Coordinates of C-alpha atoms in Angstrom, one line a residue:
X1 CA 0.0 0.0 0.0
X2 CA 1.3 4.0 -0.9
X3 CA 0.9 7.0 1.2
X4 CA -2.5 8.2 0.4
X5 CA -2.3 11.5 2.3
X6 CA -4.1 14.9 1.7
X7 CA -2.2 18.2 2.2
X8 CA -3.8 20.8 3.4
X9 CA -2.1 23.8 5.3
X10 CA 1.3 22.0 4.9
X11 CA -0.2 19.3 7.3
X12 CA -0.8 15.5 5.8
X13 CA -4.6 14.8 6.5
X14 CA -4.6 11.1 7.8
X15 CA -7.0 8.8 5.8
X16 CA -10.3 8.7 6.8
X17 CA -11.6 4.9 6.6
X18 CA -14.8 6.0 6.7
X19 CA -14.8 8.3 3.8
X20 CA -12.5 6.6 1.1
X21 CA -12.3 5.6 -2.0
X22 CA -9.7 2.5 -3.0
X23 CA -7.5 2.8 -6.3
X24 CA -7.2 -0.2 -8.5
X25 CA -4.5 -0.9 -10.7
X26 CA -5.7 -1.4 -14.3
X27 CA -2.7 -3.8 -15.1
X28 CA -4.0 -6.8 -12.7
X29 CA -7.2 -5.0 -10.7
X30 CA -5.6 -5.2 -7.4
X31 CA -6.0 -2.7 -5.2
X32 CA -3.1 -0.4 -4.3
X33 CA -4.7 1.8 -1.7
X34 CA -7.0 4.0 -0.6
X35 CA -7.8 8.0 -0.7
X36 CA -9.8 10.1 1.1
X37 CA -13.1 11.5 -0.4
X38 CA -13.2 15.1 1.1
X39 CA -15.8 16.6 2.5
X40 CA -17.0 20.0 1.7
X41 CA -15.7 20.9 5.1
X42 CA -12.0 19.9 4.4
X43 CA -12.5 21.5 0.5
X44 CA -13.3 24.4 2.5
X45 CA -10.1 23.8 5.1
X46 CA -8.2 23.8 2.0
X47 CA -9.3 26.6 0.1
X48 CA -9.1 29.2 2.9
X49 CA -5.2 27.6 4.0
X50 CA -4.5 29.0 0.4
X51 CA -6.0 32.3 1.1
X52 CA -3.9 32.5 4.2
X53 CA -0.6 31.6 2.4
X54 CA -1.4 33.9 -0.6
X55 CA -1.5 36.6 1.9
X56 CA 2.2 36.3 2.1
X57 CA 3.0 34.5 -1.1
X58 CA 2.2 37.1 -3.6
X59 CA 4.3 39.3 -1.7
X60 CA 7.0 36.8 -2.2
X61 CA 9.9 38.0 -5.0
X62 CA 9.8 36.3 -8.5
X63 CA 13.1 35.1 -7.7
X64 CA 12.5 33.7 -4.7
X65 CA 9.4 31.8 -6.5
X66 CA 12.2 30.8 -9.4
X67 CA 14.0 29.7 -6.6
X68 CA 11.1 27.3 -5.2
X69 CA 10.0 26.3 -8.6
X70 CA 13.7 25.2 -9.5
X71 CA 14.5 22.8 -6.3
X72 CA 10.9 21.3 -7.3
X73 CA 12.0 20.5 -10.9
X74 CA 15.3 19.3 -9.2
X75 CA 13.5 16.9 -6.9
X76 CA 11.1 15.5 -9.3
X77 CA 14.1 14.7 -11.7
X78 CA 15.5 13.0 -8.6
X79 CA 12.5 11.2 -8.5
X80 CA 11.2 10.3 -11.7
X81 CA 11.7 6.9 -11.5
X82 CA 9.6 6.8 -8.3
X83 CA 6.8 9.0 -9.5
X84 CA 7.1 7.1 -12.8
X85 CA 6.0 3.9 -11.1
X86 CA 3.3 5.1 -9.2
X87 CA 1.5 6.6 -12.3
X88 CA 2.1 3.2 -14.4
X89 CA 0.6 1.0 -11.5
X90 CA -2.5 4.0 -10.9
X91 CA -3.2 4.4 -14.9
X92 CA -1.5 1.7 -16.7
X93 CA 0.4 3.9 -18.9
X94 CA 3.8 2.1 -20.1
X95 CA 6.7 3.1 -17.4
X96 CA 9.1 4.9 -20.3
X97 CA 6.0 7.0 -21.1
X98 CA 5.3 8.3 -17.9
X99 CA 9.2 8.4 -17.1
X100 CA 9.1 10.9 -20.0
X101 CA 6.1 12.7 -19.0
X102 CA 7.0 13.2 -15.0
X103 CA 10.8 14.7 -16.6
X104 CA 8.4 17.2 -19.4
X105 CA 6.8 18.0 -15.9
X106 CA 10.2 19.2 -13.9
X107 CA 11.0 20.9 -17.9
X108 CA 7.7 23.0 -17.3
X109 CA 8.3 23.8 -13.4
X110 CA 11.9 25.5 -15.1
X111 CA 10.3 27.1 -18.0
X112 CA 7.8 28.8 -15.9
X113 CA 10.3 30.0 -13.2
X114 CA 12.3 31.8 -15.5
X115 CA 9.2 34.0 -16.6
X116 CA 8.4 34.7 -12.6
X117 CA 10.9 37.6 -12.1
X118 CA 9.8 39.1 -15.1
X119 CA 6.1 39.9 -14.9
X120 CA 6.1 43.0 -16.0
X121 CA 3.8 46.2 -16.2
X122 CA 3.9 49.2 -18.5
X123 CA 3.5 52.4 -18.7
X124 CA 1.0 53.7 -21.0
X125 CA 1.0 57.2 -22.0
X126 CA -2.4 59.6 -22.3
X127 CA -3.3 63.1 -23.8
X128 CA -2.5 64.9 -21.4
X129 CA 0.7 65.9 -20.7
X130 CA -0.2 66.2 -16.5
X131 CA -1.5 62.4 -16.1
X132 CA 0.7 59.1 -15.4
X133 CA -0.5 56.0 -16.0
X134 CA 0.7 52.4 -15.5
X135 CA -0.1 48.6 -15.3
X136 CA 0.3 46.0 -12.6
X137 CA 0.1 42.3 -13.4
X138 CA -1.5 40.7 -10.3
X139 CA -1.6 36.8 -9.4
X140 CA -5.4 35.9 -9.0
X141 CA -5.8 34.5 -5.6
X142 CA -6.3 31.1 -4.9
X143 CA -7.0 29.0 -7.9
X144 CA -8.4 25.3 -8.3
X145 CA -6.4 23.3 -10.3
X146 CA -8.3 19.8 -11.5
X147 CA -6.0 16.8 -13.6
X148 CA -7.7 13.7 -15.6
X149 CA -6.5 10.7 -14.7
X150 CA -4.4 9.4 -18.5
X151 CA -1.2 12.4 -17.4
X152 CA -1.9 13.0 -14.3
X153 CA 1.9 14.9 -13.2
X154 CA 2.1 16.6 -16.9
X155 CA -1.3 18.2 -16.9
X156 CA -0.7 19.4 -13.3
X157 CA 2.7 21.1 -14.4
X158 CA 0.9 22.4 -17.2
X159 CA -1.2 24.5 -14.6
X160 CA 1.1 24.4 -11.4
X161 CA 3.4 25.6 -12.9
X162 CA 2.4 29.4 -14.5
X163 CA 0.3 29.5 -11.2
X164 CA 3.4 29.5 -8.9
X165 CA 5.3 32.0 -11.2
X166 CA 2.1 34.2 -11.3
X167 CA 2.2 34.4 -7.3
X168 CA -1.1 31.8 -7.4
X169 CA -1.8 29.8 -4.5
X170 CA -3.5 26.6 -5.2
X171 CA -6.1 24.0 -4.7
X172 CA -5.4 20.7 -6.2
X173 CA -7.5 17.8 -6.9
X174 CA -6.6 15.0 -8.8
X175 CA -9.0 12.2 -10.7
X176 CA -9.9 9.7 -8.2
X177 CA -8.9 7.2 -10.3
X178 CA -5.0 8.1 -10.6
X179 CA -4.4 10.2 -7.6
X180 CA -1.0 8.5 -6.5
X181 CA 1.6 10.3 -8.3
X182 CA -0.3 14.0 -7.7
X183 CA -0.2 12.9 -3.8
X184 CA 3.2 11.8 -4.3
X185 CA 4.4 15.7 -6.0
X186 CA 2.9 16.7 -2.5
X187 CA 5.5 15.4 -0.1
X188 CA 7.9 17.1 -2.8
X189 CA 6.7 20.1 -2.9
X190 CA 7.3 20.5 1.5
X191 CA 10.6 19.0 0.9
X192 CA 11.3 22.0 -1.6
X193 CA 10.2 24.5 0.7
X194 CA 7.3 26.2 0.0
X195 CA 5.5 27.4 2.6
X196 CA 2.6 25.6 4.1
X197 CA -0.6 26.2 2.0
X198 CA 0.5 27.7 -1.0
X199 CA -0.3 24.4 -2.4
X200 CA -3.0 22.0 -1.3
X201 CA -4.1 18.6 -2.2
X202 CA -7.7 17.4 -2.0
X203 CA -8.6 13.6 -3.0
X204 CA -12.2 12.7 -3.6
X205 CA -15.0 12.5 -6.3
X206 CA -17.7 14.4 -7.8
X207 CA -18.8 15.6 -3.9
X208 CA -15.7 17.2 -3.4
X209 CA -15.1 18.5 -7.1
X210 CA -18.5 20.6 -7.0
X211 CA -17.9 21.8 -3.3
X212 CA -14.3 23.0 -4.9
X213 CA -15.5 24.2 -8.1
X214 CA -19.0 25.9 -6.9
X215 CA -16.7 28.4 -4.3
X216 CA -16.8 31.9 -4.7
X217 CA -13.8 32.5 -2.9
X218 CA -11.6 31.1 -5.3
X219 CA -9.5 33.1 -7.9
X220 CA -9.1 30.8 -10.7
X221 CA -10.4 27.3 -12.0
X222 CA -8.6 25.2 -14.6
X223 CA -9.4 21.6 -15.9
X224 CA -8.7 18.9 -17.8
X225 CA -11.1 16.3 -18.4
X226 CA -14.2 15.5 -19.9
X227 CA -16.7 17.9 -22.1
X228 CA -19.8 16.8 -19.6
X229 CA -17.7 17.8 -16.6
X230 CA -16.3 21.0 -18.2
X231 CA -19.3 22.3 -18.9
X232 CA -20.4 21.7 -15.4
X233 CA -17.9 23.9 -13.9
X234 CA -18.0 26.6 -16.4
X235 CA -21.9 26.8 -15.1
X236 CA -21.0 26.5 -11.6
X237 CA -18.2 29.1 -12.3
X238 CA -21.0 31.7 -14.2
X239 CA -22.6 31.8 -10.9
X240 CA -19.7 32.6 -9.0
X241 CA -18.3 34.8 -11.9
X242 CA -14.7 33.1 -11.2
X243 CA -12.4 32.4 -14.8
X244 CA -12.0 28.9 -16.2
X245 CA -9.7 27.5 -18.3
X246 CA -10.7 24.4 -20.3
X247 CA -9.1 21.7 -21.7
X248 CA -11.4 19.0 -23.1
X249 CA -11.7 16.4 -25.5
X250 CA -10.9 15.8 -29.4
X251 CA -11.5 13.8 -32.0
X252 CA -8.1 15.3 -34.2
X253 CA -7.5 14.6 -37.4
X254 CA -4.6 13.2 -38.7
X255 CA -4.2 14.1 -42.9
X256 CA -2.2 12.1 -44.8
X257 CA -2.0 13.2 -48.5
X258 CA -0.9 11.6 -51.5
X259 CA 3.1 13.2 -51.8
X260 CA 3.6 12.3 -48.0
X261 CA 6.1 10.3 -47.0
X262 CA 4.4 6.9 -45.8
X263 CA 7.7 5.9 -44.1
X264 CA 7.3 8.5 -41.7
X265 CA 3.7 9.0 -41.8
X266 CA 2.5 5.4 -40.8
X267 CA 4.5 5.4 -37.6
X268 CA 3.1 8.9 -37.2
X269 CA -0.3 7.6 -37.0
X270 CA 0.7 4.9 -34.9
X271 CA 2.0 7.4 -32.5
X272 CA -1.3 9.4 -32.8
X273 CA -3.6 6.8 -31.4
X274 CA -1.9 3.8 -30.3
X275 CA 0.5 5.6 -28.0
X276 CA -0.7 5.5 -24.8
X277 CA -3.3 3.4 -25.5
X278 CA -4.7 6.3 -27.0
X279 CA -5.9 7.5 -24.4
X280 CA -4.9 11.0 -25.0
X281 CA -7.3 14.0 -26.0
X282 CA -4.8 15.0 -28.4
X283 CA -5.0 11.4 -30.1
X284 CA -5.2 11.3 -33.6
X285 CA -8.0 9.2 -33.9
X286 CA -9.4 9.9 -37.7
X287 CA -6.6 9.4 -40.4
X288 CA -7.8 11.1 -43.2
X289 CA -5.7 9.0 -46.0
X290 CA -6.1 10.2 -50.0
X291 CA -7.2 7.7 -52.0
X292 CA -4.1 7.4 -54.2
X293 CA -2.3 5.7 -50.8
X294 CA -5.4 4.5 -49.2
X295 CA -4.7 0.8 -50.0
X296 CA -1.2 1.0 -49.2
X297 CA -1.7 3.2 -45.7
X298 CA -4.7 1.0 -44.7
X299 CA -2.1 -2.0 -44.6
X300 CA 0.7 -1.1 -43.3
X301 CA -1.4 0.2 -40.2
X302 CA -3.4 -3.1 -40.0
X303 CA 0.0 -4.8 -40.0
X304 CA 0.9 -2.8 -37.3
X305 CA -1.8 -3.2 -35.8
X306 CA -1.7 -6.7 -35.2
X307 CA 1.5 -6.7 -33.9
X308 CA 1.6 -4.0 -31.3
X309 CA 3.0 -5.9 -28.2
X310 CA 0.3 -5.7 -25.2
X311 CA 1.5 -6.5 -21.6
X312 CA 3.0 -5.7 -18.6
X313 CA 3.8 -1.4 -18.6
X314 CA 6.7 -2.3 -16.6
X315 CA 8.4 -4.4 -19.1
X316 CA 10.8 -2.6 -21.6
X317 CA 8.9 -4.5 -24.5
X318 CA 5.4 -3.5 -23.9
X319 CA 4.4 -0.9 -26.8
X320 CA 0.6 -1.0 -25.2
X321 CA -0.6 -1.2 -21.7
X322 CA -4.1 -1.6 -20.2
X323 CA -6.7 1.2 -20.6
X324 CA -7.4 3.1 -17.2
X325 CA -10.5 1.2 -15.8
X326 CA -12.9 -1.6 -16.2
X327 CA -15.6 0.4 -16.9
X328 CA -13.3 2.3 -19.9
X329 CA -12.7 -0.9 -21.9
X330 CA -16.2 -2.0 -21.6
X331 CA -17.6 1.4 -22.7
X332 CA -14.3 1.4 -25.7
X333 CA -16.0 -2.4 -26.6
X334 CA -19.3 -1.0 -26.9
X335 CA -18.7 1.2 -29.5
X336 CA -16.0 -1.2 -31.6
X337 CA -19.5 -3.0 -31.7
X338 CA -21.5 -0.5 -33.1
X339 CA -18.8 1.0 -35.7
X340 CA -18.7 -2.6 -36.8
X341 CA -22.0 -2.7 -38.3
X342 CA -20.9 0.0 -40.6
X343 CA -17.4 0.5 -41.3
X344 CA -14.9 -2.5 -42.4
X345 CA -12.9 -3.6 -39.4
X346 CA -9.1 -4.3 -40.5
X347 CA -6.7 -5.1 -36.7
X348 CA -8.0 -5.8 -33.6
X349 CA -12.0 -4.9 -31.9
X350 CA -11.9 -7.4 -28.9
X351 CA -9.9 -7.7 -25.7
X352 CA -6.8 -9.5 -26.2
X353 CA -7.1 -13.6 -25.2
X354 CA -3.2 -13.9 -24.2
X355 CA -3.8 -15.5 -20.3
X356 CA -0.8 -13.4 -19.1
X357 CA -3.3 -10.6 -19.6
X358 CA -6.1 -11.7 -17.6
X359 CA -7.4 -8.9 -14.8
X360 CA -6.2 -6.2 -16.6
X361 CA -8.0 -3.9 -18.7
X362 CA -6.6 -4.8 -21.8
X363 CA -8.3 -3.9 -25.7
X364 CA -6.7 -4.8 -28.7
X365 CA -5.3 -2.1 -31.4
X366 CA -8.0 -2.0 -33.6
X367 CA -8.3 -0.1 -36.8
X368 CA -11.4 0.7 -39.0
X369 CA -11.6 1.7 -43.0
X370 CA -14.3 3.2 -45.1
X371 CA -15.7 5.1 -41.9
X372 CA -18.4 7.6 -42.4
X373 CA -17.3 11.3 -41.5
X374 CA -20.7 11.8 -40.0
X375 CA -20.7 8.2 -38.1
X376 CA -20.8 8.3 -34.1
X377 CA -17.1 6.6 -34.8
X378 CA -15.9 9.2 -36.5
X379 CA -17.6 11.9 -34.2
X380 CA -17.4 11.2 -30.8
X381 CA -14.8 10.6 -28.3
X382 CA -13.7 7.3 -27.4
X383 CA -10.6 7.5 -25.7
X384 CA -9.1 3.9 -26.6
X385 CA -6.7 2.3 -28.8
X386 CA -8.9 2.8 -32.2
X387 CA -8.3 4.3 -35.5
X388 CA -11.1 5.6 -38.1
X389 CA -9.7 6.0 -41.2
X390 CA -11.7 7.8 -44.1
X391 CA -10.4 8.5 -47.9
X392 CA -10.5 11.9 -49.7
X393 CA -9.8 13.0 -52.7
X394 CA -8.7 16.6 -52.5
X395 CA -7.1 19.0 -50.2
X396 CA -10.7 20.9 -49.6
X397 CA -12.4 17.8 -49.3
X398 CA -9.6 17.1 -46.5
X399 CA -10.2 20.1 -45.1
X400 CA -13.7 20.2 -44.6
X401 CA -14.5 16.3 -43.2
X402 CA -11.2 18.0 -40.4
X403 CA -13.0 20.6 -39.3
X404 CA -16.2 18.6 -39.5
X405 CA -16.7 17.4 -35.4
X406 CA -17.8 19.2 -32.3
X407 CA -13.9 19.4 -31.1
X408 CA -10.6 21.4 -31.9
X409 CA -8.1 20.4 -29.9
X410 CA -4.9 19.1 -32.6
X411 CA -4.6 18.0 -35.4
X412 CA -1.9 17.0 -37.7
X413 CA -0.7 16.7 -41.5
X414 CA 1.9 15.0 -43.7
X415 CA 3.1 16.3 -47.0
X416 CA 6.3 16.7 -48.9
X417 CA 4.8 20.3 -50.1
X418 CA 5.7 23.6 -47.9
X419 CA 2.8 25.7 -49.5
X420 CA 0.4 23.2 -48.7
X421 CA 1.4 22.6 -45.4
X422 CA 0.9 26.5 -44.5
X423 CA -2.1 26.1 -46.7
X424 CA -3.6 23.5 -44.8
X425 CA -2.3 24.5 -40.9
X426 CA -4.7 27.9 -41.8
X427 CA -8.1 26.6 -42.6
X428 CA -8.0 23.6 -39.8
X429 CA -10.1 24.0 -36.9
X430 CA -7.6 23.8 -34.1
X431 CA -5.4 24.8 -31.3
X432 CA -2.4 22.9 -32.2
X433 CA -1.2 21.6 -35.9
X434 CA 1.3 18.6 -36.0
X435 CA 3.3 19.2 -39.7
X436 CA 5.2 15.8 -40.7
X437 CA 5.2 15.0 -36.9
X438 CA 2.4 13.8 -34.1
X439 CA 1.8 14.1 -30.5
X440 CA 5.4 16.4 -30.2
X441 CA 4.9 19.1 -27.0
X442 CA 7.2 21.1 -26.1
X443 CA 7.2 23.9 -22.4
X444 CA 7.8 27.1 -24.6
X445 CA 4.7 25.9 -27.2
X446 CA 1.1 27.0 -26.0
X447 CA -1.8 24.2 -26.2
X448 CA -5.4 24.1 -26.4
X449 CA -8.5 24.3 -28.0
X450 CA -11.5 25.5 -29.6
X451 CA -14.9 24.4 -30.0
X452 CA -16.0 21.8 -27.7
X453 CA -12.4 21.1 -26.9
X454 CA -12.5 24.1 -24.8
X455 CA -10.6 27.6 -24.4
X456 CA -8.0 29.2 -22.7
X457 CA -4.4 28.0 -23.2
X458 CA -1.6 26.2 -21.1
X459 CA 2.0 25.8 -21.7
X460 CA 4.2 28.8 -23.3
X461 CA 4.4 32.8 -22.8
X462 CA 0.3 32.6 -23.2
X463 CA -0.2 30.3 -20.0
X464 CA 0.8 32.8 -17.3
X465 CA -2.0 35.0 -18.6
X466 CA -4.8 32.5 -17.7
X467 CA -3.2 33.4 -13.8
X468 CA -3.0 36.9 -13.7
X469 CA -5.5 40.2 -13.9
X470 CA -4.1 43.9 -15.1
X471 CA -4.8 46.9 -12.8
X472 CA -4.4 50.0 -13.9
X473 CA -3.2 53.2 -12.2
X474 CA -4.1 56.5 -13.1
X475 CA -2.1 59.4 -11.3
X476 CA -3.0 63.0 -11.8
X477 CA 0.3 65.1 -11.6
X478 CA -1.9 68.6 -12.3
X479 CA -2.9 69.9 -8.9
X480 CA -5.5 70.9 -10.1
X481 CA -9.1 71.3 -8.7
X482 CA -11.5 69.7 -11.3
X483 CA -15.1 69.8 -12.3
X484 CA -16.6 67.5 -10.0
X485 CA -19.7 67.1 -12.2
X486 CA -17.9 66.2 -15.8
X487 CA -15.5 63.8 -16.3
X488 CA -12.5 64.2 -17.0
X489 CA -10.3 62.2 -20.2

């Protein structure tokens, strides 16, 4: 069993066996421990311990914050094979991948401490010659900061992070299905010396997430995670007039055309939606293929496909894990099921029958041809290890069946022609475009959506904004005595 721990005020809650909720591993289905479901009283406990430490904290020199945010990234490199284990035996994810992902994390934490000394204002200049004015950029207060439960230390770096350097204090609640690493980044975050309640960690489920999410005293909200659940907090947040950030789901197209290279292009498909089990919401999971290299496209992948090693996450030659949960592969089953009736089924669309993989929550690569653009397939979210792969003809045709879902969140293209690529990148519906690569992030590069993919932006120069509000200040240098029934400009 792992430390299970909640950290409010700088203080470790102890585990309350009344109100918990166990984690399961997706690899076997044991269970690895338990977490506390908080109460509104403890979501409470935890939001006002930030509004204490704020007090002080956004007082607290950017450099001092670098400072902070620096021995973080410098104990979570020390640590990444630790936290990289937790995550694989909480989500299933394979061990190199969330190696990778808890190192991008510490990358981010560095990033963002080099922009907190340098939060600027200006100086803006009027018409008349007798009046100063000038900005401040102010952190926002105390800000909730919700993870999913498929990159559960990278998506909290993505919002950690800028809300450190912006002089944030914050709430933090991880899924309650993959809370172990997130508790983990707590007993780091003491060790690196922050003071007590500039960051807190709540555990719990859809109790604690509204009793967080519906307060007015908070600064800030920003999740990741589902469309239904995002759209729940931005109504709970119109209430309480607080800003959200949203990053949601996607349904990204990945374009292949006919003068792309297929040597790099297949694997770049590959990596769009069978990395990860594809259980990404950037995952590229509608290949648009032209028809000239349909045929050959459509079997390489298959080939693939059916070769993609599932197993232990652990073990160096795993290319696929489980899926998250249970109740994820059933729902991923259910829909192989119906896309079957209508689209021709090439790899895969069952769980895997290899006995060494009995208890996990295992699905087999699988990879559809001919789908309909306007099929539930091709539409909706499913969050699994399957590809649907339509034809087109031309570029506008391309084009248009891209932009044709609900989401925005990536998308990506492959072609030997630079005009084209520019072309293309312009016209498609989304917050991030891929050229001749897939699923490539990167600290400095700002990501999200648009549409039902959400709005707001992490990661890059833009990220910080989503943590900070501009005061002006207006001095009049004049002596004057004005008018006090006209105003003055």
């Amino acid at each position: 069993m792992v430390e299970t721990r909640m950290l409010i005020a700088g203080q470790r809650i102890p585990l309350d066996q009344q109100r918990s909720i166990p984690v399961t591993s997706p690899i076997d289905g044991r269970v690895l421990g338990h977490v506390s479901d908080a109460s509104p009283d403890q979501v409470t406990d935890a939001i006002v311990s930030g509004e204490v430490a704020y007090a002080t904290w956004r007082k607290v020199s950017g450099v001092e914050r670098s400072r902070l945010m620096n021995r973080l990234a410098d104990l979570i490199e020390a640590e990444a094979d630790a936290i990289a284990r937790l995550e694989t035996l909480d989500n299933g994810k394979l061990l190199r991948e969330t190696k990778a992902q808890a190192l991008f994390a510490a990358r981010n934490y560095r990033y963002f401490a080099g922009i907190a000394d340098k939060l600027e204002g200006r100086t803006v200049p009027l018409d008349s010659w007798e009046t100063f004015d000038y900005t401040q950029r102010e952190p926002l207060g105390v800000v909730a900061l919700i993870t999913a439960w498929n990159s559960p230390m990278q998506l909290l770096a993505n919002k950690l992070a800028p809300a450190l350097a912006a002089g944030c204090t914050a709430v933090i609640k991880p899924s309650e299905i993959a809370p172990l690493s997130t508790l983990e980044l707590g007993r780091l975050i003491s060790e690196a010396g922050f003071p007590p309640g500039v960051v807190n960690i709540i555990t719990g489920g859809v109790e604690a997430g509204v009793a967080l999410t519906s307060s007015s005293r908070l600064g800030g909200i920003s999740f990741t995670g589902s469309v239904a659940t995002g759209q729940a907090i931005a109504q709970a947040a119109s209430r309480t007039l607080v800003p959200v950030t949203l990053e949601l789901g996607g349904k990204s197209a990945n374009i292949i055309f006919d003068d792309a290279d297929l040597d790099r292009a297949v694997p770049g498909a590959v990596a769009g939606i069978f990395a990860a089990g594809g259980q990404t919401c950037i995952a590229g999971s509608r290949l648009l293929v032209h028809s000239d290299v349909a045929e050959e496209v459509e079997t390489r992948l298959a080939d693939v496909a059916k070769n993609i090693q599932l197993g232990d996450p652990f073990d160096e030659s795993t290319q696929m894990g489980p899926v998250a949960s249970g109740s994820q592969r059933s729902r991923i089953l259910s829909i192989v099921e119906e896309a079957r009736k209508n689209s021709r089924l090439l790899a895969g669309g069952s769980t895997p029958s290899d006995a060494v993989l009995d208890g996990g929550s295992y699905v087999s690569p699988t990879v559809f041809a001919d789908v309909d653009p306007a099929s539930s397939l091709a539409q909706e979210e499913v969050f699994g290890p399957v590809l649907a792969i339509t034809r087109f003809d031309t570029e506008e045709e391309a084009i248009r069946i891209a932009n044709s879902t609900e989401f925005g969140l990536a998308s990506g293209l492959w072609t030997t022609d630079l005009t084209r690529a520019h072309r293309v990148a312009r016209e498609l519906l989304a917050g991030t475009v891929w050229v001749n690569t897939y699923r490539y992030s990167a600290a400095q590069a700002p990501f999200g959506g648009v549409k039902k993919s959400g709005f707001g932006r992490e990661r890059g120069l833009e990220a910080i904004d989503a943590y900070l509000r501009t005061k002006n200040v207006l001095i009049d240098l004049s002596g004057e005595i004005r008018d006090p029934f006209a105003i003055r400009s």
